[in-house]
Amino acid sequence: MIKRLCTQYRLMLSLFLTAFLSSPLAIAATSHQPAAQSLGGTGSEIDGHWEGVMDRDGAKMTIRFDFKTQDGETSIRFSSDSWMVMDWPVGALKYEPPKLHFNLGGDSGDHTAFDGTLDGNTIAGRFAGSGGQGSFSLRRVAPVPLPYNREEVSFHNGGVTLFGTLLIPRGHGPHPAIVLVHGSLAETRWGTIMFFADRLVRRGIAALVYDKRGTGASTGDWKTATYEDLSDDALAGIHLLQQRKDTHPDRIGAFGHSEGGAVVTIMAARSKDVAFIISADGTAGPSYKQDLFRVQKIVESNGFSKEEVAKAMAFYTMWLQVAKTGHGREQLDAEIPKVENEKWFDLVAPPPKDHWAWTEYRKRADFDSLIYWAKVKVPVLLLYGELDEKVPVTESIEQIDETLRAAGNPDYTEILIPRAQHNLTVHPAPGPPYTCPMHPQVVQSEPGTCPICKMALLLHPSSEWWHLAPGLTDLLAAWVHQRTDATRDGSRLGSH
């Protein structure tokens, strides 16, 4: 099945893009021109839009930063097409002219630190983090205006108010539309979810992104919410779009990744207002089984023996059972001193005693997405990364496939993305930085020529940056148009 679905990804990408690129929706790439010094703005000499590259051992990645000073505080937004992030908030800036320092990923935890020097319209320096270290260079440029409109919106689900941003094509409407649904934990509208919205709206699909309840400007608390609560939040977004003249009320769907894949399934099962769904890397069956799979993969990847893995998983299962049921805490507390000195313990250690998971996990542990998949009657695009180690890919595809067939829904497409991880990115395989294509035994850490054939050494794929799976956003847009363009007469995409 794995080989067949990987081949299907390449085939469908080719077919979809052939149709898409021949349509007027295809948008050409734009370039940026260097800005004058005056673009620094009045608030700060570093304000403005900056573009450049991160260079790690010769592997270059294009990046963008936006600096804006207001009331004496400078905010920074980071964007990268390769890392599929847009307008991601960066940690606090430390600026002592001409030196500046900030952390990509916030001011704590896993991050990449940037240390640079401002020189007029350029910033250059070094970066270091979990992804390696190297140099970076930025140039202040005039930003190209977005080819679509942005509108700040809000909508309600009971006592919860969700705040978001609607991205709307400038062409003739009404347009098909999509609500982008968050994955697990705290997520706002910025970063990856905004990146996907940007890519879809550039292809003629209105896209709504919003701060998950309890994050950003939205009220409520995601930690105490059930999957059904989160589904109702997203459905409120669909109802907002249905009231607009620039979006087609019968051509609005939802896209969710990971936990969001479960949420969009609930949406389609419970509401006739959902025209289609895209589920990426969602699990099938009870949620707690996915937790067991994920954690076992983590323990195994750290090189422990089968016996050690079995012991670690026995303890993790004990803690999971307590979190699921609320019973057995005393037995778990008694077990901790027996295993806390094991090398694997930190990988499976329970959270602090005041952590929300002790009381709230039970709301989600036994959630079974297959119950809702059995009620989905609208078109489905099912995406998985071939190398996903957070969900059991083959098992999930087979179970959802069987469930949709049994429910009589023939309109679903299963795609396995070659070499992609859980987050739909492709990571390089281990290997030396530079090698000869004719003589692979020749390797070295610096550029040069092969001593045997004198050919220029090429950067080994292992030295490339991890990046978004090629063609993915084009595939998403093309699939949505294929499923919605046939409904311009007002007929529905599916029936419930």
Short mmCIF file of C-alpha atoms in Angstrom, two decimals:
data_model
loop_
_atom_site.label_atom_id
_atom_site.label_comp_id
_atom_site.label_asym_id
_atom_site.label_seq_id
_atom_site.Cartn_x
_atom_site.Cartn_y
_atom_site.Cartn_z
CA MET A 1 0.00 0.00 0.00
CA ILE A 2 2.82 2.45 0.90
CA LYS A 3 4.46 2.20 -2.54
CA ARG A 4 1.10 2.49 -4.31
CA LEU A 5 0.07 5.64 -2.43
CA CYS A 6 3.46 7.31 -2.90
CA THR A 7 3.16 6.70 -6.64
CA GLN A 8 -0.39 8.06 -6.49
CA TYR A 9 0.89 11.30 -4.90
CA ARG A 10 3.28 11.90 -7.80
CA LEU A 11 0.64 10.99 -10.40
CA MET A 12 -2.15 13.09 -8.88
CA LEU A 13 0.19 16.02 -8.35
CA SER A 14 1.05 15.92 -12.05
CA LEU A 15 -2.60 15.62 -13.13
CA PHE A 16 -3.88 18.30 -10.77
CA LEU A 17 -1.13 20.75 -11.69
CA THR A 18 -1.65 20.24 -15.41
CA ALA A 19 -5.23 21.37 -14.97
CA PHE A 20 -4.39 24.06 -12.43
CA LEU A 21 -1.52 25.73 -14.30
CA SER A 22 -3.62 26.01 -17.43
CA SER A 23 -6.25 27.97 -15.51
CA PRO A 24 -6.28 31.74 -14.90
CA LEU A 25 -5.86 31.09 -11.17
CA ALA A 26 -2.13 30.37 -11.47
CA ILE A 27 -0.17 33.32 -10.11
CA ALA A 28 3.37 34.15 -11.16
CA ALA A 29 6.09 34.68 -8.59
CA THR A 30 6.97 38.27 -7.71
CA SER A 31 10.33 39.82 -6.90
CA HIS A 32 11.38 42.42 -4.35
CA GLN A 33 13.39 45.54 -5.04
CA PRO A 34 15.96 47.04 -2.63
CA ALA A 35 14.49 49.75 -0.45
CA ALA A 36 15.87 53.17 0.28
CA GLN A 37 17.23 53.97 3.75
CA SER A 38 14.04 55.87 4.52
CA LEU A 39 12.14 52.58 4.68
CA GLY A 40 13.56 52.15 8.16
CA GLY A 41 10.52 54.06 9.38
CA THR A 42 10.23 56.69 12.08
CA GLY A 43 9.86 54.31 15.03
CA SER A 44 13.22 52.63 14.78
CA GLU A 45 16.20 52.45 12.48
CA ILE A 46 15.66 48.69 12.16
CA ASP A 47 11.96 48.87 11.28
CA GLY A 48 10.95 47.51 7.91
CA HIS A 49 10.75 44.40 5.76
CA TRP A 50 13.97 42.36 5.53
CA GLU A 51 14.76 39.48 3.20
CA GLY A 52 17.81 37.27 2.95
CA VAL A 53 19.25 33.83 3.57
CA MET A 54 20.45 31.50 6.29
CA ASP A 55 23.60 29.67 5.16
CA ARG A 56 24.60 26.42 6.84
CA ASP A 57 27.62 24.69 5.27
CA GLY A 58 26.66 26.05 1.87
CA ALA A 59 22.99 25.13 2.15
CA LYS A 60 20.96 28.32 1.79
CA MET A 61 17.39 28.97 2.87
CA THR A 62 15.44 32.12 2.00
CA ILE A 63 13.97 33.93 5.02
CA ARG A 64 12.00 37.11 5.72
CA PHE A 65 11.65 39.28 8.82
CA ASP A 66 9.38 42.22 9.58
CA PHE A 67 10.44 44.63 12.35
CA LYS A 68 7.89 47.10 13.72
CA THR A 69 8.34 49.47 16.64
CA GLN A 70 5.35 50.82 18.51
CA ASP A 71 5.29 52.56 21.91
CA GLY A 72 8.97 51.84 22.32
CA GLU A 73 8.60 48.06 21.79
CA THR A 74 9.86 46.31 18.66
CA SER A 75 7.96 43.26 17.44
CA ILE A 76 9.44 40.80 14.94
CA ARG A 77 7.63 38.51 12.52
CA PHE A 78 9.37 35.63 10.74
CA SER A 79 8.39 33.98 7.44
CA SER A 80 9.93 31.12 5.47
CA ASP A 81 8.40 29.27 2.55
CA SER A 82 10.69 26.27 3.11
CA TRP A 83 9.69 26.01 6.75
CA MET A 84 6.06 26.81 5.84
CA VAL A 85 5.65 29.65 8.34
CA MET A 86 4.25 33.13 7.78
CA ASP A 87 4.24 36.10 10.16
CA TRP A 88 5.40 33.96 13.09
CA PRO A 89 6.02 36.08 16.24
CA VAL A 90 9.67 36.02 17.27
CA GLY A 91 11.10 36.46 20.78
CA ALA A 92 11.98 39.87 22.22
CA LEU A 93 14.63 41.93 20.46
CA LYS A 94 17.78 42.97 22.31
CA TYR A 95 19.23 45.91 20.41
CA GLU A 96 22.34 47.82 21.39
CA PRO A 97 23.31 49.67 18.19
CA PRO A 98 24.60 48.34 15.96
CA LYS A 99 24.31 44.86 17.58
CA LEU A 100 21.04 42.96 17.79
CA HIS A 101 19.97 39.60 19.21
CA PHE A 102 16.71 37.63 19.08
CA ASN A 103 15.53 34.04 19.32
CA LEU A 104 13.48 32.29 16.67
CA GLY A 105 11.01 30.19 18.61
CA GLY A 106 10.62 32.51 21.59
CA ASP A 107 12.75 33.33 24.57
CA SER A 108 12.84 29.84 26.11
CA GLY A 109 12.93 26.22 25.06
CA ASP A 110 14.16 24.96 21.70
CA HIS A 111 15.11 27.95 19.55
CA THR A 112 17.54 29.36 17.07
CA ALA A 113 19.47 32.42 18.26
CA PHE A 114 20.39 35.22 15.85
CA ASP A 115 23.24 37.64 16.58
CA GLY A 116 23.79 40.31 13.94
CA THR A 117 25.07 43.76 13.15
CA LEU A 118 23.03 46.51 11.51
CA ASP A 119 24.77 48.42 8.73
CA GLY A 120 22.33 50.75 6.98
CA ASN A 121 20.03 48.55 4.93
CA THR A 122 21.78 45.29 5.79
CA ILE A 123 21.97 42.99 8.78
CA ALA A 124 24.57 40.22 8.88
CA GLY A 125 25.69 37.81 11.54
CA ARG A 126 25.54 34.28 12.90
CA PHE A 127 22.79 31.91 13.99
CA ALA A 128 22.92 28.79 16.14
CA GLY A 129 20.28 26.31 17.26
CA SER A 130 19.04 22.74 17.16
CA GLY A 131 19.09 22.83 13.34
CA GLY A 132 22.78 23.70 13.23
CA GLN A 133 24.75 26.90 12.97
CA GLY A 134 25.94 29.22 10.25
CA SER A 135 25.70 32.74 8.90
CA PHE A 136 22.76 34.89 7.88
CA SER A 137 22.39 38.06 5.86
CA LEU A 138 19.37 40.32 5.42
CA ARG A 139 18.63 43.33 3.23
CA ARG A 140 15.86 45.84 3.82
CA VAL A 141 13.54 45.83 0.80
CA ALA A 142 10.20 47.28 -0.19
CA PRO A 143 7.55 44.64 0.48
CA VAL A 144 5.40 43.56 -2.45
CA PRO A 145 1.70 44.14 -1.62
CA LEU A 146 -0.29 40.99 -1.02
CA PRO A 147 -2.37 39.96 -4.07
CA TYR A 148 -5.44 39.43 -1.90
CA ASN A 149 -7.38 41.18 0.87
CA ARG A 150 -7.09 40.56 4.60
CA GLU A 151 -9.93 41.24 6.99
CA GLU A 152 -9.97 40.88 10.78
CA VAL A 153 -13.07 38.99 11.93
CA SER A 154 -14.63 37.51 15.05
CA PHE A 155 -17.30 34.87 15.62
CA HIS A 156 -18.89 33.07 18.55
CA ASN A 157 -19.49 29.56 19.82
CA GLY A 158 -21.65 29.89 22.90
CA GLY A 159 -19.71 31.97 25.40
CA VAL A 160 -16.44 31.66 23.49
CA THR A 161 -15.36 34.41 21.10
CA LEU A 162 -12.89 33.47 18.36
CA PHE A 163 -10.79 36.15 16.68
CA GLY A 164 -9.20 35.54 13.31
CA THR A 165 -8.17 36.77 9.89
CA LEU A 166 -10.02 36.13 6.64
CA LEU A 167 -7.94 36.05 3.46
CA ILE A 168 -10.09 36.82 0.40
CA PRO A 169 -9.18 36.61 -3.33
CA ARG A 170 -9.59 39.85 -5.26
CA GLY A 171 -11.12 38.16 -8.28
CA HIS A 172 -14.77 37.78 -9.09
CA GLY A 173 -16.70 35.91 -6.39
CA PRO A 174 -18.33 34.24 -4.67
CA HIS A 175 -15.30 32.05 -3.95
CA PRO A 176 -14.92 28.58 -2.52
CA ALA A 177 -13.64 28.84 1.03
CA ILE A 178 -11.88 26.82 3.68
CA VAL A 179 -11.52 27.02 7.45
CA LEU A 180 -8.10 25.96 8.71
CA VAL A 181 -8.26 24.01 11.96
CA HIS A 182 -5.45 23.79 14.52
CA GLY A 183 -3.53 20.79 15.68
CA SER A 184 -2.93 19.95 19.35
CA LEU A 185 -1.88 22.26 22.18
CA ALA A 186 -1.88 26.07 22.00
CA GLU A 187 -1.94 27.46 18.46
CA THR A 188 -2.75 30.90 17.14
CA ARG A 189 -3.52 31.98 13.58
CA TRP A 190 0.16 32.73 12.85
CA GLY A 191 2.92 30.53 11.51
CA THR A 192 2.12 27.35 9.61
CA ILE A 193 -1.64 27.80 9.54
CA MET A 194 -1.26 31.30 8.05
CA PHE A 195 1.23 29.95 5.51
CA PHE A 196 -1.32 27.43 4.20
CA ALA A 197 -4.03 30.10 4.14
CA ASP A 198 -1.76 32.38 2.10
CA ARG A 199 -1.03 29.63 -0.42
CA LEU A 200 -4.69 28.72 -0.84
CA VAL A 201 -5.99 32.28 -1.24
CA ARG A 202 -3.36 32.96 -3.91
CA ARG A 203 -5.06 30.16 -5.83
CA GLY A 204 -8.57 31.58 -5.58
CA ILE A 205 -9.77 29.99 -2.31
CA ALA A 206 -10.86 32.21 0.58
CA ALA A 207 -9.24 31.05 3.81
CA LEU A 208 -10.19 31.68 7.44
CA VAL A 209 -7.60 31.32 10.19
CA TYR A 210 -8.25 32.11 13.84
CA ASP A 211 -6.70 31.92 17.28
CA LYS A 212 -7.60 28.66 18.95
CA ARG A 213 -9.78 29.17 22.02
CA GLY A 214 -7.62 30.36 24.90
CA THR A 215 -4.78 31.58 22.65
CA GLY A 216 -4.04 34.93 21.05
CA ALA A 217 -7.11 37.16 21.23
CA SER A 218 -9.66 34.32 21.55
CA THR A 219 -11.44 33.60 24.82
CA GLY A 220 -12.07 30.21 26.39
CA ASP A 221 -9.60 27.45 27.25
CA TRP A 222 -8.47 24.75 24.81
CA LYS A 223 -7.20 22.58 27.67
CA THR A 224 -10.71 22.00 29.06
CA ALA A 225 -12.36 21.62 25.64
CA THR A 226 -13.48 18.37 24.06
CA TYR A 227 -12.89 17.62 20.39
CA GLU A 228 -16.58 18.32 19.87
CA ASP A 229 -16.13 21.78 21.43
CA LEU A 230 -13.26 22.51 19.05
CA SER A 231 -15.39 21.26 16.17
CA ASP A 232 -18.16 23.68 17.10
CA ASP A 233 -15.62 26.52 17.16
CA ALA A 234 -14.62 25.76 13.57
CA LEU A 235 -18.25 25.31 12.50
CA ALA A 236 -18.95 28.81 13.82
CA GLY A 237 -16.29 29.97 11.38
CA ILE A 238 -18.08 28.21 8.52
CA HIS A 239 -21.34 29.88 9.53
CA LEU A 240 -19.58 33.24 9.43
CA LEU A 241 -18.41 32.57 5.88
CA GLN A 242 -21.89 31.45 4.80
CA GLN A 243 -23.24 34.89 5.63
CA ARG A 244 -20.82 36.69 3.32
CA LYS A 245 -21.46 37.64 -0.30
CA ASP A 246 -17.87 36.99 -1.40
CA THR A 247 -17.84 33.32 -0.34
CA HIS A 248 -20.10 30.60 -1.72
CA PRO A 249 -22.28 29.19 1.10
CA ASP A 250 -22.31 25.68 -0.38
CA ARG A 251 -18.60 25.47 -1.21
CA ILE A 252 -17.01 25.86 2.23
CA GLY A 253 -14.87 23.10 3.71
CA ALA A 254 -12.26 22.54 6.39
CA PHE A 255 -8.60 21.50 6.56
CA GLY A 256 -7.12 20.05 9.74
CA HIS A 257 -3.74 18.54 10.54
CA SER A 258 -3.04 15.94 13.25
CA GLU A 259 -5.58 16.65 16.02
CA GLY A 260 -7.23 18.99 13.52
CA GLY A 261 -7.84 15.95 11.32
CA ALA A 262 -10.11 14.55 14.01
CA VAL A 263 -11.85 17.89 14.46
CA VAL A 264 -12.74 18.29 10.76
CA THR A 265 -14.08 14.74 10.74
CA ILE A 266 -16.49 15.64 13.54
CA MET A 267 -17.50 18.78 11.64
CA ALA A 268 -18.41 16.85 8.51
CA ALA A 269 -20.22 14.15 10.47
CA ARG A 270 -22.36 16.57 12.48
CA SER A 271 -23.14 19.39 10.07
CA LYS A 272 -24.52 19.65 6.55
CA ASP A 273 -22.80 23.00 6.18
CA VAL A 274 -19.39 21.37 5.57
CA ALA A 275 -18.89 20.82 1.82
CA PHE A 276 -15.57 18.91 1.97
CA ILE A 277 -12.76 18.08 4.38
CA ILE A 278 -8.99 17.63 4.17
CA SER A 279 -7.54 15.52 6.96
CA ALA A 280 -3.74 15.39 7.23
CA ASP A 281 -1.94 12.91 9.50
CA GLY A 282 -4.98 12.27 11.65
CA THR A 283 -5.26 9.12 13.72
CA ALA A 284 -7.93 6.43 13.38
CA GLY A 285 -9.46 4.79 16.43
CA PRO A 286 -9.07 5.75 20.12
CA SER A 287 -6.75 8.68 20.81
CA TYR A 288 -4.89 6.97 23.65
CA LYS A 289 -3.65 4.27 21.24
CA GLN A 290 -2.03 6.98 19.14
CA ASP A 291 -0.32 8.28 22.28
CA LEU A 292 1.09 4.81 22.98
CA PHE A 293 2.32 4.49 19.39
CA ARG A 294 3.93 7.94 19.43
CA VAL A 295 5.75 7.49 22.72
CA GLN A 296 7.00 4.01 21.82
CA LYS A 297 8.52 5.41 18.62
CA ILE A 298 10.28 8.10 20.66
CA VAL A 299 11.74 5.56 23.09
CA GLU A 300 12.82 3.24 20.27
CA SER A 301 14.48 6.08 18.37
CA ASN A 302 16.75 6.72 21.36
CA GLY A 303 18.44 3.36 20.92
CA PHE A 304 17.04 1.42 23.86
CA SER A 305 16.85 -2.37 23.79
CA LYS A 306 13.56 -4.24 23.37
CA GLU A 307 13.55 -5.04 27.09
CA GLU A 308 14.09 -1.39 28.01
CA VAL A 309 11.40 -0.26 25.57
CA ALA A 310 8.98 -2.78 27.11
CA LYS A 311 9.70 -1.50 30.63
CA ALA A 312 9.34 2.13 29.57
CA MET A 313 6.05 1.48 27.83
CA ALA A 314 4.71 -0.51 30.78
CA PHE A 315 5.28 2.52 33.00
CA TYR A 316 3.88 4.96 30.42
CA THR A 317 0.79 2.78 30.04
CA MET A 318 0.31 2.89 33.81
CA TRP A 319 0.43 6.70 33.82
CA LEU A 320 -1.86 6.89 30.79
CA GLN A 321 -4.42 4.69 32.53
CA VAL A 322 -4.40 7.02 35.54
CA ALA A 323 -4.87 10.05 33.28
CA LYS A 324 -7.69 8.28 31.42
CA THR A 325 -9.65 7.11 34.44
CA GLY A 326 -8.55 9.21 37.42
CA HIS A 327 -7.84 5.99 39.32
CA GLY A 328 -4.57 4.35 40.36
CA ARG A 329 -2.62 7.48 41.31
CA GLU A 330 -1.26 5.90 44.49
CA GLN A 331 0.08 2.88 42.62
CA LEU A 332 1.70 5.16 40.05
CA ASP A 333 3.33 7.30 42.74
CA ALA A 334 4.69 4.14 44.36
CA GLU A 335 6.16 2.97 41.05
CA ILE A 336 8.03 6.19 40.23
CA PRO A 337 10.88 5.71 42.76
CA LYS A 338 11.52 2.26 41.27
CA VAL A 339 12.11 3.57 37.75
CA GLU A 340 13.05 7.25 37.99
CA ASN A 341 16.76 6.46 37.66
CA GLU A 342 16.29 4.48 34.44
CA LYS A 343 17.85 6.15 31.41
CA TRP A 344 14.51 6.10 29.59
CA PHE A 345 12.50 7.66 32.42
CA ASP A 346 12.62 11.26 31.20
CA LEU A 347 11.00 10.17 27.92
CA VAL A 348 7.92 8.75 29.68
CA ALA A 349 7.83 10.75 32.94
CA PRO A 350 4.39 11.99 34.02
CA PRO A 351 3.80 15.76 33.87
CA PRO A 352 3.93 17.87 37.05
CA LYS A 353 1.14 17.16 39.54
CA ASP A 354 -0.62 20.45 38.79
CA HIS A 355 -0.55 19.89 35.00
CA TRP A 356 -3.89 20.08 33.18
CA ALA A 357 -3.44 16.59 31.68
CA TRP A 358 -4.21 14.91 35.01
CA THR A 359 -7.81 16.16 34.93
CA GLU A 360 -8.49 16.98 31.28
CA TYR A 361 -6.89 14.14 29.31
CA ARG A 362 -9.77 11.80 30.15
CA LYS A 363 -12.06 13.97 28.01
CA ARG A 364 -10.11 12.96 24.90
CA ALA A 365 -8.35 9.67 25.64
CA ASP A 366 -11.18 7.40 24.49
CA PHE A 367 -12.27 9.58 21.59
CA ASP A 368 -12.67 7.30 18.56
CA SER A 369 -12.54 9.14 15.24
CA LEU A 370 -13.88 6.11 13.34
CA ILE A 371 -17.30 6.69 14.89
CA TYR A 372 -17.41 10.02 13.08
CA TRP A 373 -15.72 8.81 9.90
CA ALA A 374 -18.67 6.43 9.51
CA LYS A 375 -20.97 9.48 9.21
CA VAL A 376 -18.93 11.50 6.70
CA LYS A 377 -20.67 11.76 3.31
CA VAL A 378 -18.79 14.66 1.70
CA PRO A 379 -15.59 14.56 -0.42
CA VAL A 380 -12.48 13.71 1.60
CA LEU A 381 -8.79 14.27 0.90
CA LEU A 382 -6.74 12.09 3.24
CA LEU A 383 -3.04 12.96 3.53
CA TYR A 384 -0.22 11.20 5.37
CA GLY A 385 3.53 11.58 5.50
CA GLU A 386 5.29 8.37 4.50
CA LEU A 387 7.74 8.66 7.41
CA ASP A 388 5.26 9.82 10.03
CA GLU A 389 6.21 8.33 13.40
CA LYS A 390 3.48 9.98 15.45
CA VAL A 391 0.55 8.04 14.01
CA PRO A 392 0.41 4.48 12.61
CA VAL A 393 0.10 5.46 8.95
CA THR A 394 -0.79 2.19 7.23
CA GLU A 395 -3.22 1.14 9.96
CA SER A 396 -4.91 4.57 9.99
CA ILE A 397 -5.36 4.64 6.19
CA GLU A 398 -6.74 1.11 6.10
CA GLN A 399 -9.20 1.73 8.94
CA ILE A 400 -10.51 5.01 7.52
CA ASP A 401 -10.69 3.47 4.03
CA GLU A 402 -12.72 0.53 5.34
CA THR A 403 -15.00 2.82 7.36
CA LEU A 404 -15.77 5.17 4.46
CA ARG A 405 -16.44 2.24 2.14
CA ALA A 406 -18.81 0.66 4.63
CA ALA A 407 -20.59 4.01 5.05
CA GLY A 408 -21.16 4.26 1.29
CA ASN A 409 -18.97 7.30 0.70
CA PRO A 410 -17.07 6.73 -2.58
CA ASP A 411 -15.65 10.26 -2.85
CA TYR A 412 -12.39 10.08 -0.95
CA THR A 413 -8.78 10.32 -2.04
CA GLU A 414 -5.88 8.83 -0.08
CA ILE A 415 -2.43 10.32 -0.65
CA LEU A 416 0.85 9.26 0.96
CA ILE A 417 3.48 11.98 0.62
CA PRO A 418 6.91 10.48 -0.17
CA ARG A 419 9.59 10.96 2.51
CA ALA A 420 7.38 13.36 4.49
CA GLN A 421 7.30 13.52 8.28
CA HIS A 422 4.24 14.08 10.48
CA ASN A 423 4.32 17.82 9.83
CA LEU A 424 4.37 17.23 6.04
CA THR A 425 8.00 18.28 5.69
CA VAL A 426 10.88 16.40 4.06
CA HIS A 427 14.06 16.02 6.08
CA PRO A 428 17.46 15.19 4.57
CA ALA A 429 19.05 11.80 5.15
CA PRO A 430 22.36 11.67 7.07
CA GLY A 431 25.48 12.10 4.99
CA PRO A 432 28.56 14.26 4.30
CA PRO A 433 28.21 17.89 3.12
CA TYR A 434 29.97 17.67 -0.30
CA THR A 435 30.42 14.70 -2.62
CA CYS A 436 31.21 13.85 -6.25
CA PRO A 437 28.24 12.63 -8.34
CA MET A 438 30.57 10.33 -10.31
CA HIS A 439 32.69 9.15 -7.39
CA PRO A 440 30.52 9.07 -4.23
CA GLN A 441 33.47 7.81 -2.19
CA VAL A 442 34.91 11.32 -2.46
CA VAL A 443 33.53 13.40 0.39
CA GLN A 444 34.68 16.53 2.14
CA SER A 445 33.32 19.28 4.36
CA GLU A 446 34.10 22.20 2.01
CA PRO A 447 33.30 22.95 -1.67
CA GLY A 448 35.91 21.95 -4.22
CA THR A 449 36.64 19.58 -7.09
CA CYS A 450 36.89 15.82 -7.26
CA PRO A 451 40.56 14.72 -7.22
CA ILE A 452 39.68 11.84 -9.59
CA CYS A 453 37.58 13.43 -12.35
CA LYS A 454 37.97 17.13 -11.48
CA MET A 455 34.20 17.68 -11.45
CA ALA A 456 32.83 20.24 -9.01
CA LEU A 457 31.64 18.65 -5.78
CA LEU A 458 27.90 18.96 -5.14
CA LEU A 459 26.15 19.63 -1.88
CA HIS A 460 24.95 16.31 -0.50
CA PRO A 461 21.15 16.17 0.05
CA SER A 462 21.80 15.58 3.74
CA SER A 463 23.12 19.15 4.03
CA GLU A 464 19.93 20.72 2.71
CA TRP A 465 17.41 22.33 5.02
CA TRP A 466 14.27 20.42 5.87
CA HIS A 467 11.40 21.81 3.82
CA LEU A 468 7.75 21.55 2.89
CA ALA A 469 6.94 18.51 0.75
CA PRO A 470 7.26 19.66 -2.89
CA GLY A 471 3.98 20.48 -4.60
CA LEU A 472 1.82 19.98 -1.52
CA THR A 473 0.07 23.35 -1.46
CA ASP A 474 -0.57 23.18 -5.21
CA LEU A 475 -2.13 19.76 -4.71
CA LEU A 476 -4.39 21.03 -1.94
CA ALA A 477 -5.64 23.97 -4.01
CA ALA A 478 -6.14 21.89 -7.14
CA TRP A 479 -8.12 19.24 -5.24
CA VAL A 480 -10.40 21.88 -3.68
CA HIS A 481 -11.06 23.46 -7.08
CA GLN A 482 -11.73 20.09 -8.65
CA ARG A 483 -14.30 19.33 -5.96
CA THR A 484 -15.92 22.78 -5.91
CA ASP A 485 -15.82 24.11 -9.47
CA ALA A 486 -18.50 21.60 -10.46
CA THR A 487 -20.90 23.24 -8.01
CA ARG A 488 -21.05 26.72 -9.50
CA ASP A 489 -24.69 26.09 -10.34
CA GLY A 490 -25.40 25.90 -6.60
CA SER A 491 -25.63 22.12 -6.32
CA ARG A 492 -24.01 20.51 -3.28
CA LEU A 493 -20.74 18.64 -3.29
CA GLY A 494 -22.05 15.74 -1.26
CA SER A 495 -25.16 14.51 0.45
CA HIS A 496 -25.72 13.65 4.11
#
